XYZ file of C-alpha atoms in Angstrom:
368
model
C 12.528 3.654 -41.864
C 13.791 0.911 -39.579
C 11.508 -2.038 -39.115
C 12.145 -4.166 -35.973
C 11.441 -7.862 -35.979
C 9.114 -7.382 -33.038
C 7.730 -4.101 -31.847
C 6.536 -4.539 -28.276
C 6.594 -0.785 -27.697
C 3.990 -0.225 -30.445
C 1.621 -2.728 -28.768
C 2.223 -1.154 -25.417
C 1.230 2.306 -26.610
C -2.103 1.010 -27.950
C -3.159 -0.107 -24.417
C -0.820 1.977 -22.251
C -3.400 3.439 -19.837
C -4.773 -0.037 -19.047
C -1.309 -1.567 -18.624
C -0.046 1.176 -16.416
C -3.122 1.073 -14.201
C -2.923 -2.703 -13.867
C 0.724 -2.556 -12.757
C 0.013 0.301 -10.384
C -2.811 -1.634 -8.745
C -0.643 -4.645 -8.139
C 2.033 -2.549 -6.539
C -0.508 -0.729 -4.343
C -2.030 -4.064 -3.266
C 1.459 -5.629 -2.882
C -0.106 -8.692 -4.521
C 3.150 -9.886 -6.042
C 3.001 -13.665 -5.597
C -0.273 -15.550 -5.996
C -3.400 -13.602 -4.990
C -6.529 -12.644 -6.848
C -4.767 -11.236 -9.930
C -3.330 -14.670 -10.768
C -6.646 -16.373 -10.142
C -8.442 -13.813 -12.315
C -6.134 -14.444 -15.191
C -6.354 -18.214 -14.863
C -10.157 -18.041 -14.769
C -10.321 -15.571 -17.712
C -7.964 -17.628 -19.874
C -9.843 -20.885 -19.138
C -13.132 -19.219 -20.025
C -11.818 -17.570 -23.148
C -10.215 -20.832 -24.257
C -13.033 -23.099 -23.443
C -11.242 -25.386 -21.036
C -11.916 -26.485 -17.426
C -8.512 -25.900 -15.891
C -5.823 -23.305 -16.438
C -2.788 -23.635 -14.131
C -0.404 -20.718 -14.438
C 3.381 -21.336 -14.258
C 6.524 -19.274 -14.160
C 7.238 -19.957 -17.800
C 6.185 -22.172 -20.680
C 9.061 -24.634 -20.249
C 7.972 -25.394 -16.705
C 4.427 -26.159 -17.905
C 5.744 -28.866 -20.228
C 7.920 -30.346 -17.491
C 5.159 -30.286 -14.925
C 2.782 -32.322 -17.089
C 5.444 -34.863 -17.931
C 6.352 -35.312 -14.247
C 2.723 -35.708 -13.251
C 2.277 -38.320 -15.917
C 4.937 -40.329 -14.089
C 7.428 -40.155 -16.911
C 10.996 -40.864 -15.900
C 14.091 -43.005 -16.388
C 13.764 -45.657 -19.062
C 10.856 -43.941 -20.793
C 10.825 -42.313 -24.208
C 8.917 -39.218 -25.319
C 8.476 -38.290 -28.991
C 8.719 -34.737 -30.270
C 9.645 -32.863 -33.434
C 13.163 -32.130 -34.823
C 12.610 -28.417 -35.415
C 11.564 -26.485 -32.351
C 12.929 -24.443 -29.437
C 14.904 -26.664 -27.086
C 12.230 -26.448 -24.400
C 10.282 -29.063 -26.269
C 12.979 -31.648 -25.775
C 14.990 -30.592 -22.738
C 11.989 -31.118 -20.476
C 11.988 -34.737 -21.595
C 15.597 -35.217 -20.570
C 14.956 -33.435 -17.249
C 12.491 -36.128 -16.267
C 15.133 -38.768 -16.946
C 13.413 -39.918 -20.106
C 14.911 -40.059 -23.598
C 13.818 -37.635 -26.299
C 12.954 -39.262 -29.645
C 12.891 -36.891 -32.623
C 10.726 -36.976 -35.758
C 11.566 -35.090 -38.937
C 9.382 -32.253 -40.075
C 6.696 -32.118 -42.733
C 8.266 -30.460 -45.844
C 5.250 -28.215 -46.418
C 4.105 -27.267 -42.967
C 7.334 -27.509 -40.882
C 5.443 -29.280 -38.084
C 6.073 -32.899 -37.157
C 5.727 -35.331 -40.038
C 2.748 -37.406 -38.881
C 3.535 -40.058 -41.500
C 6.830 -40.834 -39.702
C 5.406 -40.794 -36.185
C 4.276 -44.388 -35.832
C 7.690 -45.784 -36.841
C 9.211 -44.028 -33.788
C 6.921 -45.703 -31.230
C 8.372 -48.442 -28.999
C 7.283 -50.171 -25.836
C 8.999 -47.406 -23.901
C 7.079 -44.490 -25.548
C 5.100 -42.772 -22.798
C 4.070 -39.483 -24.426
C 3.931 -37.586 -27.693
C 4.670 -33.849 -27.757
C 3.526 -32.318 -31.071
C 4.632 -28.699 -31.469
C 2.263 -26.324 -33.217
C 5.118 -24.390 -34.694
C 4.941 -20.754 -35.903
C 1.179 -20.723 -35.123
C 0.386 -23.637 -37.466
C -1.322 -26.627 -35.857
C -0.187 -30.123 -36.607
C -2.584 -32.603 -38.219
C -4.108 -33.698 -34.919
C -6.450 -36.219 -36.567
C -3.468 -38.344 -37.654
C -1.649 -37.828 -34.394
C -4.617 -38.664 -32.273
C -5.335 -41.818 -34.282
C -1.854 -43.101 -33.690
C -1.783 -42.078 -30.050
C -5.109 -43.770 -29.383
C -3.942 -46.953 -31.146
C -1.058 -47.290 -28.691
C -2.804 -45.613 -25.723
C -0.198 -42.873 -25.494
C -1.102 -39.435 -24.034
C -0.571 -36.278 -26.121
C 0.942 -33.130 -24.612
C 0.431 -30.260 -27.058
C 3.218 -27.655 -27.140
C 1.256 -24.498 -27.869
C 3.919 -21.957 -27.071
C 3.574 -20.393 -30.536
C -0.095 -21.120 -31.224
C -2.342 -19.192 -28.835
C -5.916 -19.619 -30.062
C -4.898 -21.453 -33.272
C -7.445 -23.978 -34.458
C -7.616 -27.346 -36.231
C -11.050 -28.153 -37.639
C -12.598 -25.774 -35.158
C -10.736 -27.046 -32.082
C -8.189 -24.875 -30.430
C -4.596 -25.818 -29.907
C -4.169 -27.555 -26.516
C -7.713 -28.947 -26.383
C -7.182 -32.150 -28.379
C -4.522 -33.839 -26.308
C -4.565 -34.579 -22.601
C -3.018 -31.188 -21.896
C -1.645 -28.082 -23.586
C 1.325 -25.986 -22.684
C 1.594 -22.259 -23.351
C 4.354 -19.633 -23.086
C 3.646 -15.979 -22.405
C 7.218 -14.865 -23.135
C 7.061 -11.218 -24.130
C 7.392 -11.827 -27.849
C 4.551 -14.337 -27.998
C 1.128 -13.471 -29.455
C -0.127 -13.146 -25.897
C 2.970 -11.990 -24.051
C 3.791 -10.805 -20.544
C 6.510 -8.332 -19.633
C 8.711 -11.131 -18.307
C 8.675 -14.924 -18.177
C 5.247 -16.501 -17.771
C 3.310 -19.590 -18.904
C 0.424 -21.950 -18.182
C -0.908 -25.389 -18.866
C -4.491 -26.250 -19.665
C -6.444 -29.503 -19.320
C -9.908 -30.875 -18.940
C -8.662 -33.696 -16.754
C -9.515 -33.003 -13.138
C -6.947 -35.369 -11.578
C -4.079 -34.147 -13.755
C -4.988 -30.513 -13.057
C -4.927 -31.111 -9.358
C -1.539 -32.859 -9.450
C 0.007 -30.190 -11.730
C -1.231 -27.314 -9.611
C 0.140 -29.017 -6.474
C 3.528 -29.878 -8.042
C 4.014 -26.341 -9.325
C 3.400 -24.935 -5.814
C 5.986 -26.926 -3.885
C 3.711 -29.919 -3.751
C 1.073 -28.152 -1.691
C -2.325 -26.568 -2.323
C -2.212 -25.034 1.165
C 0.910 -23.526 2.698
C 2.853 -25.996 4.804
C 0.609 -28.934 3.764
C 2.891 -30.653 1.272
C 1.509 -33.835 -0.303
C 4.598 -34.332 -2.426
C 7.918 -32.733 -3.261
C 7.291 -30.180 -6.052
C 8.910 -27.198 -7.690
C 8.463 -23.435 -7.427
C 6.751 -22.366 -10.656
C 4.368 -19.514 -9.942
C 3.073 -16.711 -12.122
C 3.635 -13.387 -10.372
C 0.884 -10.836 -9.906
C 2.222 -8.159 -12.209
C 2.528 -10.583 -15.128
C -0.965 -11.940 -14.448
C -2.407 -8.374 -14.439
C -0.665 -7.563 -17.692
C -1.923 -10.702 -19.352
C -5.452 -10.032 -18.170
C -5.334 -6.576 -19.876
C -4.081 -8.142 -23.144
C -6.289 -11.183 -23.248
C -9.421 -9.414 -24.633
C -7.374 -8.223 -27.592
C -5.882 -11.507 -28.654
C -8.455 -12.514 -31.337
C -8.253 -9.108 -33.008
C -4.425 -9.310 -32.874
C -4.631 -12.707 -34.527
C -6.762 -11.239 -37.283
C -4.166 -8.466 -37.839
C -1.377 -11.123 -37.992
C -3.337 -12.890 -40.676
C -3.734 -9.632 -42.566
C 0.037 -9.175 -42.540
C 0.716 -12.773 -43.525
C -1.766 -12.708 -46.402
C -0.202 -9.534 -47.746
C 3.328 -11.038 -47.552
C 2.152 -14.122 -49.404
C 0.460 -12.118 -52.114
C 3.350 -9.690 -52.687
C 6.028 -12.424 -52.610
C 4.228 -14.701 -55.004
C 6.381 -13.607 -57.977
C 9.689 -14.173 -56.129
C 10.751 -17.648 -57.386
C 13.684 -17.776 -54.977
C 11.306 -17.820 -52.028
C 8.797 -20.360 -50.722
C 6.065 -18.701 -48.624
C 4.312 -20.571 -45.798
C 1.411 -22.826 -46.661
C -1.682 -22.773 -44.435
C -3.068 -26.249 -43.589
C -6.719 -26.720 -44.619
C -9.381 -26.367 -42.024
C -7.145 -24.446 -39.644
C -6.891 -21.009 -38.061
C -3.238 -20.016 -38.230
C -2.192 -17.521 -35.542
C 1.048 -16.574 -37.309
C 3.288 -16.136 -34.369
C 5.975 -16.201 -37.086
C 5.922 -15.731 -40.802
C 8.687 -18.033 -42.048
C 9.890 -18.127 -45.611
C 12.255 -20.634 -47.182
C 14.780 -18.965 -49.469
C 17.981 -19.242 -51.474
C 21.090 -17.651 -49.926
C 19.296 -17.086 -46.632
C 22.260 -15.552 -44.805
C 22.900 -13.111 -47.657
C 19.249 -11.987 -47.766
C 19.229 -11.542 -43.938
C 22.343 -9.425 -44.060
C 20.987 -7.280 -46.970
C 17.705 -6.701 -45.103
C 19.513 -5.703 -41.925
C 21.735 -3.223 -43.809
C 18.553 -1.653 -45.089
C 16.950 -1.342 -41.708
C 14.819 -4.605 -41.540
C 15.395 -6.983 -38.668
C 14.736 -10.675 -39.278
C 15.426 -13.857 -37.314
C 15.893 -17.585 -37.852
C 13.661 -20.126 -36.085
C 15.762 -22.293 -35.801
C 19.302 -22.262 -37.185
C 20.134 -25.736 -35.800
C 17.623 -28.532 -35.719
C 17.406 -30.047 -32.221
C 18.973 -33.492 -32.994
C 21.881 -31.720 -34.715
C 22.793 -29.784 -31.544
C 25.780 -30.696 -29.338
C 23.351 -31.215 -26.483
C 22.027 -34.352 -28.223
C 25.239 -35.889 -29.553
C 24.781 -38.675 -27.020
C 21.731 -39.867 -28.940
C 23.959 -40.797 -31.918
C 21.853 -39.135 -34.603
C 23.237 -37.796 -37.882
C 21.872 -35.050 -40.112
C 20.804 -37.675 -42.581
C 18.376 -39.041 -40.004
C 16.392 -35.793 -40.361
C 16.955 -34.723 -43.970
C 14.178 -32.119 -44.138
C 14.972 -30.372 -40.877
C 18.676 -30.500 -41.568
C 18.158 -28.950 -45.017
C 15.664 -26.301 -43.951
C 17.763 -25.039 -41.028
C 19.933 -23.326 -43.635
C 17.083 -21.858 -45.628
C 14.285 -20.656 -43.220
C 14.009 -16.978 -42.378
C 11.450 -15.280 -40.162
C 10.206 -11.913 -41.412
C 8.770 -9.219 -39.118
C 5.143 -9.816 -38.192
C 3.033 -8.175 -35.503
C -0.469 -6.610 -35.491
C 0.906 -3.035 -35.651
C 2.991 -3.717 -38.842
C 1.453 -1.572 -41.583
C 0.744 -2.496 -45.198
C 3.325 0.057 -46.282
C 5.989 -1.529 -44.090
C 5.183 -4.935 -45.505
C 5.498 -3.453 -48.977
C 8.860 -1.934 -48.095
C 10.211 -5.278 -46.846
C 8.951 -7.136 -49.987
C 10.530 -4.436 -52.279
C 13.913 -5.010 -50.512
C 13.586 -8.750 -51.037
C 12.832 -8.202 -54.728
C 15.829 -5.955 -54.968
C 18.077 -8.623 -53.487
C 16.874 -11.210 -55.936
C 16.961 -8.650 -58.775
C 13.228 -8.807 -59.621
């Protein structure tokens, strides 16, 4: 039996009648851009999440960029983020004209190493972007304490952490704003690009909504120059159908993750993910650290199991950031782990038998 890394078709078939009807209704209404479907999703997401404002965007990357721009960040400024993430977390910094400043990752949790954060702060630091990677929230107590000390706003990158929690508070609700991606493979995914930002700050919400709509809240009444970053009606309708299922899907992801961890406990060549205390992990990804990663990945693929690597090159090690003058030794943990991390299949529809099959193949590879 082949096991895909992500099985979006399986999820679709569990809610097919609702999805098909939602898409059909949008087409019949010709409500493709803006309209009540988008507002309904924004309102539903804000209510489900417990936040005042949800501003939908064309994608998650835009939502990060929009907040930075509306914070007035630009040339001469610095923004701190983590060394291991998707490039969206850092490229938006450069796009404002600011300089990205990277921090190495925590060796246990793979999120930003909060103990190294303060050493990166300068008089030019204007924002901190912690990334709640793989569904695991950062230690927001430590980050908030440092940010408050220097009066620096926090923009939480929640692209992989929908409804994750740290000490009972959801990702995106601790900082000034939170950014979400609804890329199809996310825990809450559209059928195309989509995203949003959330905030409890009225002034920031107004500015962000305006900037994302060409700088106008009403057509032709432009208060500023903005960008075009709108969620379309079909994606909004799909997300509205999926939203009521997200907590149950998160529970199922935890079921899969717990089973992986239990069954892999006797494989000494593998380090399974560690869950931070007082958190709800949403397990967007289940990432192991292993010996001979590339060999294991090839073996699993030959036996019908798709895996992935998140991410094979740490951000400061990419050609895109050569101009910053970093070396791999500046980020020893991220540089080491980029050759060892492997993401195993995880999604709500993955069965216990399939997890067992994957683990047995891993044991075969390491001759256990």
